[in-house]
Amino acid sequence: MRGGGLLVAGTTSDAGKSVVTAGICRWLVRQGVKVAPFKGQNMSLNSFVTREGAEIGRAQAMQAQAARVEPTALMNPVLLKPGSDRSSQVVLMGRPVGELSARGYHGGRQRELFEPVLACLEELRGTYDAVICEGAGSPAEINLRRTDIVNMGIARAAKLPVVVVGDIDRGGVFAQFFGTTALLSPEDQSLVAGYLVNKFRGDVTLLEPGLDMLHGLTGRRTFGVLPYAHGLGIDEEDGLRVSLRGTVRESVVAPPVGEDVLRVAVCAVPLMSNFTDVDALAAEPGVVVRFVDRPEELVDADLVVVPGTRGTVKALAWLRERGLADALVRRAAEGRPVLGVCGGFQALGERIEDEVESKAGVVDGLGLLPVRVRFAPEKTLARPVGEALGERVEGYEIHHGVAEVLGGEAFLDGCRVGSVWGTHWHGSLESDGFRRAFLREVAVAAGRRFVPASDTSFGALREEQLDRLGDLIEEHADTDALLRLIEEGAPEGLPFVPPGAP
């Protein structure tokens, strides 16, 4: 099958493209197919560092795990990291190459990246039996079609068949499928093979008349109806912000092993990045994680996490404006646990000198840790391994800030003072032994009779989730038809649905 491919597009952002792509990858690899994921351009503040030191979107790293292959920069050659509503850092082949406004990017730079993106896809197709590509947003964003390098632009250039995913839980999925198709040019429509319904609740026989009518209107079939499945919120990526009330993973909170639960409050700072760091905490039986934006929500928290951010100075100002900064200072004075990760670690320090990210110059931090931070033009991208609390720890680093630690106890690359910890290392809590040791310390400092489970394996839980995604595809999609698409491309003679692109 060498070189087969498929583009998973969506009617909207968050329609389920990332998880469907991961599910197809896991289903294929279980069939003995050597498969890789690909997303030509991603916009995300949740990123990951590959073993060769390249920064890519976390969704592609998760999809690579689903495919049981090592993630590389080839799988996500262009990553946009928003710094505001109007500008983003452009990461090309894992390295930052500049900051651009949306107008500047779509006005010309994006098209310049088309050939490198296509070359990455072709290299993967020359190496793997199949490459499952993920689109971005909607392929029917007609204002952006001319410079598109992630949806129909890449599908046309690489002759990829396209399956469009729609989230029926939001309502209006038939109109979305029809309208998406009808707003594409005849050439683009010829690659749209059909549809995949996501997040369906209820009796599928009630949906079938609508699917038949959709086929009659478009000449395209539906390749499956995936049921709504709880607990599959894995490494979501698209969008500039996250919902404070709906961010935490949907995993069922198991009862605590000890007598108490442990409550974790995560400050939902602006431009929050790699908030997936707390997923490993949420996976622990008896640990309840929530995102907060008000000081009163810290009162009953046993641990407060100040997460990473693409705007440390902006996050500091936000913490002060909201009254959260004063609440954090009070917590530290009372010996109540606080953890700062990456930008959050920097905010807990004494001083920040930033002529790179915000260009604000010297800004006072919260003064909870004896750390001074200077922002360097070059971004640190690393996969460190170390030891803390007597346990082996693995992590990854993505930051411009260089920390000078002036005191306290050593803690990974940062420090600890009393019950305040800080580190640049993302992903450290995924190391099971270290997470348990850390939570034991938090429980003691918080006065909680909480006991970490001795057998929770975050890696095993992630594998279970990926297998569940593979099961969804295997059990609820027409896998024979999907395999034909991947091997042979879109069927000939698909009808044109007017009016087409304007």
PDB file of N, CA and C in Angstrom, residues 242-303:
ATOM      1  N   VAL A 242      -9.175  28.620  26.056  1.00  0.00           N
ATOM      2  CA  VAL A 242      -9.897  27.424  26.485  1.00  0.00           C
ATOM      3  C   VAL A 242     -11.025  27.841  27.409  1.00  0.00           C
ATOM      4  N   SER A 243     -12.059  27.049  27.428  1.00  0.00           N
ATOM      5  CA  SER A 243     -13.179  27.316  28.323  1.00  0.00           C
ATOM      6  C   SER A 243     -12.779  27.015  29.758  1.00  0.00           C
ATOM      7  N   LEU A 244     -13.003  27.951  30.655  1.00  0.00           N
ATOM      8  CA  LEU A 244     -12.624  27.738  32.049  1.00  0.00           C
ATOM      9  C   LEU A 244     -13.434  26.620  32.684  1.00  0.00           C
ATOM     10  N   ARG A 245     -14.637  26.432  32.190  1.00  0.00           N
ATOM     11  CA  ARG A 245     -15.517  25.460  32.852  1.00  0.00           C
ATOM     12  C   ARG A 245     -15.498  24.090  32.183  1.00  0.00           C
ATOM     13  N   GLY A 246     -14.931  24.002  30.981  1.00  0.00           N
ATOM     14  CA  GLY A 246     -15.029  22.727  30.280  1.00  0.00           C
ATOM     15  C   GLY A 246     -13.715  22.170  29.808  1.00  0.00           C
ATOM     16  N   THR A 247     -12.605  22.644  30.399  1.00  0.00           N
ATOM     17  CA  THR A 247     -11.299  22.239  29.897  1.00  0.00           C
ATOM     18  C   THR A 247     -10.847  20.890  30.436  1.00  0.00           C
ATOM     19  N   VAL A 248     -11.139  20.626  31.708  1.00  0.00           N
ATOM     20  CA  VAL A 248     -10.601  19.427  32.335  1.00  0.00           C
ATOM     21  C   VAL A 248     -11.117  18.185  31.621  1.00  0.00           C
ATOM     22  N   ARG A 249     -10.254  17.216  31.477  1.00  0.00           N
ATOM     23  CA  ARG A 249     -10.603  15.978  30.788  1.00  0.00           C
ATOM     24  C   ARG A 249     -11.860  15.354  31.374  1.00  0.00           C
ATOM     25  N   GLU A 250     -12.568  14.625  30.557  1.00  0.00           N
ATOM     26  CA  GLU A 250     -13.852  14.064  30.966  1.00  0.00           C
ATOM     27  C   GLU A 250     -13.702  12.729  31.703  1.00  0.00           C
ATOM     28  N   SER A 251     -12.484  12.389  32.097  1.00  0.00           N
ATOM     29  CA  SER A 251     -12.279  11.103  32.738  1.00  0.00           C
ATOM     30  C   SER A 251     -13.070  11.024  34.042  1.00  0.00           C
ATOM     31  N   VAL A 252     -13.590   9.838  34.324  1.00  0.00           N
ATOM     32  CA  VAL A 252     -14.360   9.634  35.540  1.00  0.00           C
ATOM     33  C   VAL A 252     -13.415   9.699  36.733  1.00  0.00           C
ATOM     34  N   VAL A 253     -13.759  10.514  37.723  1.00  0.00           N
ATOM     35  CA  VAL A 253     -12.919  10.636  38.918  1.00  0.00           C
ATOM     36  C   VAL A 253     -13.153   9.416  39.800  1.00  0.00           C
ATOM     37  N   ALA A 254     -12.115   8.588  39.935  1.00  0.00           N
ATOM     38  CA  ALA A 254     -12.228   7.397  40.769  1.00  0.00           C
ATOM     39  C   ALA A 254     -12.215   7.814  42.240  1.00  0.00           C
ATOM     40  N   PRO A 255     -12.785   7.000  43.113  1.00  0.00           N
ATOM     41  CA  PRO A 255     -12.779   7.346  44.545  1.00  0.00           C
ATOM     42  C   PRO A 255     -11.354   7.373  45.081  1.00  0.00           C
ATOM     43  N   PRO A 256     -11.123   8.189  46.115  1.00  0.00           N
ATOM     44  CA  PRO A 256      -9.753   8.275  46.657  1.00  0.00           C
ATOM     45  C   PRO A 256      -9.334   6.988  47.336  1.00  0.00           C
ATOM     46  N   VAL A 257      -8.030   6.760  47.340  1.00  0.00           N
ATOM     47  CA  VAL A 257      -7.486   5.602  48.052  1.00  0.00           C
ATOM     48  C   VAL A 257      -7.471   5.883  49.546  1.00  0.00           C
ATOM     49  N   GLY A 258      -7.094   7.123  49.904  1.00  0.00           N
ATOM     50  CA  GLY A 258      -7.121   7.524  51.304  1.00  0.00           C
ATOM     51  C   GLY A 258      -8.479   8.058  51.708  1.00  0.00           C
ATOM     52  N   GLU A 259      -8.508   8.802  52.819  1.00  0.00           N
ATOM     53  CA  GLU A 259      -9.788   9.287  53.342  1.00  0.00           C
ATOM     54  C   GLU A 259     -10.244  10.579  52.668  1.00  0.00           C
ATOM     55  N   ASP A 260      -9.297  11.333  52.074  1.00  0.00           N
ATOM     56  CA  ASP A 260      -9.625  12.633  51.502  1.00  0.00           C
ATOM     57  C   ASP A 260      -9.371  12.675  50.003  1.00  0.00           C
ATOM     58  N   VAL A 261     -10.095  13.584  49.342  1.00  0.00           N
ATOM     59  CA  VAL A 261      -9.736  13.941  47.974  1.00  0.00           C
ATOM     60  C   VAL A 261      -8.731  15.081  48.028  1.00  0.00           C
ATOM     61  N   LEU A 262      -8.094  15.345  46.897  1.00  0.00           N
ATOM     62  CA  LEU A 262      -7.157  16.455  46.777  1.00  0.00           C
ATOM     63  C   LEU A 262      -7.690  17.374  45.690  1.00  0.00           C
ATOM     64  N   ARG A 263      -7.869  18.646  46.036  1.00  0.00           N
ATOM     65  CA  ARG A 263      -8.444  19.613  45.097  1.00  0.00           C
ATOM     66  C   ARG A 263      -7.335  20.454  44.481  1.00  0.00           C
ATOM     67  N   VAL A 264      -7.305  20.482  43.143  1.00  0.00           N
ATOM     68  CA  VAL A 264      -6.280  21.225  42.407  1.00  0.00           C
ATOM     69  C   VAL A 264      -6.965  22.333  41.617  1.00  0.00           C
ATOM     70  N   ALA A 265      -6.516  23.564  41.801  1.00  0.00           N
ATOM     71  CA  ALA A 265      -7.027  24.706  41.049  1.00  0.00           C
ATOM     72  C   ALA A 265      -5.934  25.196  40.112  1.00  0.00           C
ATOM     73  N   VAL A 266      -6.264  25.323  38.828  1.00  0.00           N
ATOM     74  CA  VAL A 266      -5.313  25.767  37.814  1.00  0.00           C
ATOM     75  C   VAL A 266      -5.704  27.175  37.379  1.00  0.00           C
ATOM     76  N   CYS A 267      -4.809  28.136  37.542  1.00  0.00           N
ATOM     77  CA  CYS A 267      -5.101  29.518  37.149  1.00  0.00           C
ATOM     78  C   CYS A 267      -5.140  29.604  35.623  1.00  0.00           C
ATOM     79  N   ALA A 268      -6.291  29.988  35.098  1.00  0.00           N
ATOM     80  CA  ALA A 268      -6.475  30.003  33.638  1.00  0.00           C
ATOM     81  C   ALA A 268      -5.915  31.305  33.062  1.00  0.00           C
ATOM     82  N   VAL A 269      -4.599  31.426  33.074  1.00  0.00           N
ATOM     83  CA  VAL A 269      -3.920  32.651  32.653  1.00  0.00           C
ATOM     84  C   VAL A 269      -4.110  32.881  31.153  1.00  0.00           C
ATOM     85  N   PRO A 270      -3.985  34.132  30.685  1.00  0.00           N
ATOM     86  CA  PRO A 270      -4.077  34.394  29.244  1.00  0.00           C
ATOM     87  C   PRO A 270      -3.001  33.640  28.477  1.00  0.00           C
ATOM     88  N   LEU A 271      -3.327  33.258  27.254  1.00  0.00           N
ATOM     89  CA  LEU A 271      -2.406  32.534  26.366  1.00  0.00           C
ATOM     90  C   LEU A 271      -1.834  31.297  27.045  1.00  0.00           C
ATOM     91  N   MET A 272      -2.674  30.618  27.818  1.00  0.00           N
ATOM     92  CA  MET A 272      -2.254  29.423  28.537  1.00  0.00           C
ATOM     93  C   MET A 272      -1.738  28.369  27.568  1.00  0.00           C
ATOM     94  N   SER A 273      -0.570  27.828  27.863  1.00  0.00           N
ATOM     95  CA  SER A 273       0.038  26.842  26.969  1.00  0.00           C
ATOM     96  C   SER A 273       0.316  25.556  27.729  1.00  0.00           C
ATOM     97  N   ASN A 274       0.198  24.467  27.029  1.00  0.00           N
ATOM     98  CA  ASN A 274       0.485  23.145  27.591  1.00  0.00           C
ATOM     99  C   ASN A 274      -0.259  22.895  28.902  1.00  0.00           C
ATOM    100  N   PHE A 275      -1.555  23.283  28.897  1.00  0.00           N
ATOM    101  CA  PHE A 275      -2.368  22.987  30.071  1.00  0.00           C
ATOM    102  C   PHE A 275      -2.603  21.492  30.219  1.00  0.00           C
ATOM    103  N   THR A 276      -2.189  20.707  29.230  1.00  0.00           N
ATOM    104  CA  THR A 276      -2.247  19.248  29.338  1.00  0.00           C
ATOM    105  C   THR A 276      -1.328  18.731  30.441  1.00  0.00           C
ATOM    106  N   ASP A 277      -0.460  19.588  30.996  1.00  0.00           N
ATOM    107  CA  ASP A 277       0.383  19.167  32.114  1.00  0.00           C
ATOM    108  C   ASP A 277      -0.447  18.618  33.268  1.00  0.00           C
ATOM    109  N   VAL A 278      -1.660  19.130  33.465  1.00  0.00           N
ATOM    110  CA  VAL A 278      -2.455  18.712  34.622  1.00  0.00           C
ATOM    111  C   VAL A 278      -3.295  17.475  34.330  1.00  0.00           C
ATOM    112  N   ASP A 279      -3.248  16.977  33.097  1.00  0.00           N
ATOM    113  CA  ASP A 279      -4.004  15.759  32.787  1.00  0.00           C
ATOM    114  C   ASP A 279      -3.576  14.597  33.682  1.00  0.00           C
ATOM    115  N   ALA A 280      -2.284  14.519  33.958  1.00  0.00           N
ATOM    116  CA  ALA A 280      -1.786  13.412  34.778  1.00  0.00           C
ATOM    117  C   ALA A 280      -2.318  13.516  36.209  1.00  0.00           C
ATOM    118  N   LEU A 281      -2.525  14.747  36.685  1.00  0.00           N
ATOM    119  CA  LEU A 281      -3.131  14.903  38.010  1.00  0.00           C
ATOM    120  C   LEU A 281      -4.584  14.454  37.987  1.00  0.00           C
ATOM    121  N   ALA A 282      -5.325  14.868  36.942  1.00  0.00           N
ATOM    122  CA  ALA A 282      -6.737  14.504  36.832  1.00  0.00           C
ATOM    123  C   ALA A 282      -6.933  12.996  36.710  1.00  0.00           C
ATOM    124  N   ALA A 283      -5.897  12.284  36.251  1.00  0.00           N
ATOM    125  CA  ALA A 283      -6.001  10.832  36.087  1.00  0.00           C
ATOM    126  C   ALA A 283      -5.855  10.091  37.411  1.00  0.00           C
ATOM    127  N   GLU A 284      -5.398  10.790  38.445  1.00  0.00           N
ATOM    128  CA  GLU A 284      -5.187  10.143  39.746  1.00  0.00           C
ATOM    129  C   GLU A 284      -6.506   9.972  40.488  1.00  0.00           C
ATOM    130  N   PRO A 285      -6.796   8.777  40.998  1.00  0.00           N
ATOM    131  CA  PRO A 285      -8.011   8.591  41.813  1.00  0.00           C
ATOM    132  C   PRO A 285      -8.015   9.552  42.993  1.00  0.00           C
ATOM    133  N   GLY A 286      -9.123  10.265  43.148  1.00  0.00           N
ATOM    134  CA  GLY A 286      -9.255  11.162  44.281  1.00  0.00           C
ATOM    135  C   GLY A 286      -8.701  12.549  44.068  1.00  0.00           C
ATOM    136  N   VAL A 287      -8.173  12.844  42.868  1.00  0.00           N
ATOM    137  CA  VAL A 287      -7.689  14.190  42.568  1.00  0.00           C
ATOM    138  C   VAL A 287      -8.716  14.887  41.671  1.00  0.00           C
ATOM    139  N   VAL A 288      -9.192  16.052  42.097  1.00  0.00           N
ATOM    140  CA  VAL A 288     -10.191  16.815  41.366  1.00  0.00           C
ATOM    141  C   VAL A 288      -9.533  18.083  40.838  1.00  0.00           C
ATOM    142  N   VAL A 289      -9.527  18.245  39.512  1.00  0.00           N
ATOM    143  CA  VAL A 289      -8.865  19.387  38.879  1.00  0.00           C
ATOM    144  C   VAL A 289      -9.904  20.316  38.276  1.00  0.00           C
ATOM    145  N   ARG A 290      -9.728  21.611  38.504  1.00  0.00           N
ATOM    146  CA  ARG A 290     -10.603  22.580  37.855  1.00  0.00           C
ATOM    147  C   ARG A 290      -9.776  23.812  37.470  1.00  0.00           C
ATOM    148  N   PHE A 291     -10.234  24.539  36.451  1.00  0.00           N
ATOM    149  CA  PHE A 291      -9.594  25.777  36.015  1.00  0.00           C
ATOM    150  C   PHE A 291     -10.340  26.952  36.627  1.00  0.00           C
ATOM    151  N   VAL A 292      -9.610  27.936  37.104  1.00  0.00           N
ATOM    152  CA  VAL A 292     -10.230  29.021  37.856  1.00  0.00           C
ATOM    153  C   VAL A 292      -9.742  30.380  37.358  1.00  0.00           C
ATOM    154  N   ASP A 293     -10.540  31.422  37.636  1.00  0.00           N
ATOM    155  CA  ASP A 293     -10.139  32.781  37.278  1.00  0.00           C
ATOM    156  C   ASP A 293     -10.524  33.799  38.344  1.00  0.00           C
ATOM    157  N   ARG A 294     -10.858  33.322  39.567  1.00  0.00           N
ATOM    158  CA  ARG A 294     -11.236  34.218  40.657  1.00  0.00           C
ATOM    159  C   ARG A 294     -10.510  33.803  41.937  1.00  0.00           C
ATOM    160  N   PRO A 295     -10.088  34.774  42.764  1.00  0.00           N
ATOM    161  CA  PRO A 295      -9.322  34.431  43.964  1.00  0.00           C
ATOM    162  C   PRO A 295     -10.088  33.559  44.947  1.00  0.00           C
ATOM    163  N   GLU A 296     -11.403  33.744  45.036  1.00  0.00           N
ATOM    164  CA  GLU A 296     -12.175  32.939  45.986  1.00  0.00           C
ATOM    165  C   GLU A 296     -12.169  31.456  45.617  1.00  0.00           C
ATOM    166  N   GLU A 297     -11.858  31.155  44.356  1.00  0.00           N
ATOM    167  CA  GLU A 297     -11.802  29.751  43.934  1.00  0.00           C
ATOM    168  C   GLU A 297     -10.520  29.060  44.375  1.00  0.00           C
ATOM    169  N   LEU A 298      -9.582  29.820  44.935  1.00  0.00           N
ATOM    170  CA  LEU A 298      -8.352  29.223  45.461  1.00  0.00           C
ATOM    171  C   LEU A 298      -8.491  28.828  46.924  1.00  0.00           C
ATOM    172  N   VAL A 299      -9.539  29.305  47.587  1.00  0.00           N
ATOM    173  CA  VAL A 299      -9.642  29.152  49.035  1.00  0.00           C
ATOM    174  C   VAL A 299      -9.632  27.686  49.463  1.00  0.00           C
ATOM    175  N   ASP A 300     -10.411  26.852  48.785  1.00  0.00           N
ATOM    176  CA  ASP A 300     -10.490  25.446  49.204  1.00  0.00           C
ATOM    177  C   ASP A 300      -9.544  24.544  48.424  1.00  0.00           C
ATOM    178  N   ALA A 301      -8.654  25.119  47.617  1.00  0.00           N
ATOM    179  CA  ALA A 301      -7.730  24.308  46.818  1.00  0.00           C
ATOM    180  C   ALA A 301      -6.576  23.810  47.687  1.00  0.00           C
ATOM    181  N   ASP A 302      -6.231  22.559  47.518  1.00  0.00           N
ATOM    182  CA  ASP A 302      -5.074  21.995  48.222  1.00  0.00           C
ATOM    183  C   ASP A 302      -3.780  22.268  47.466  1.00  0.00           C
ATOM    184  N   LEU A 303      -3.891  22.430  46.157  1.00  0.00           N
ATOM    185  CA  LEU A 303      -2.746  22.782  45.315  1.00  0.00           C
ATOM    186  C   LEU A 303      -3.222  23.766  44.268  1.00  0.00           C
TER     187      LEU A 303
END
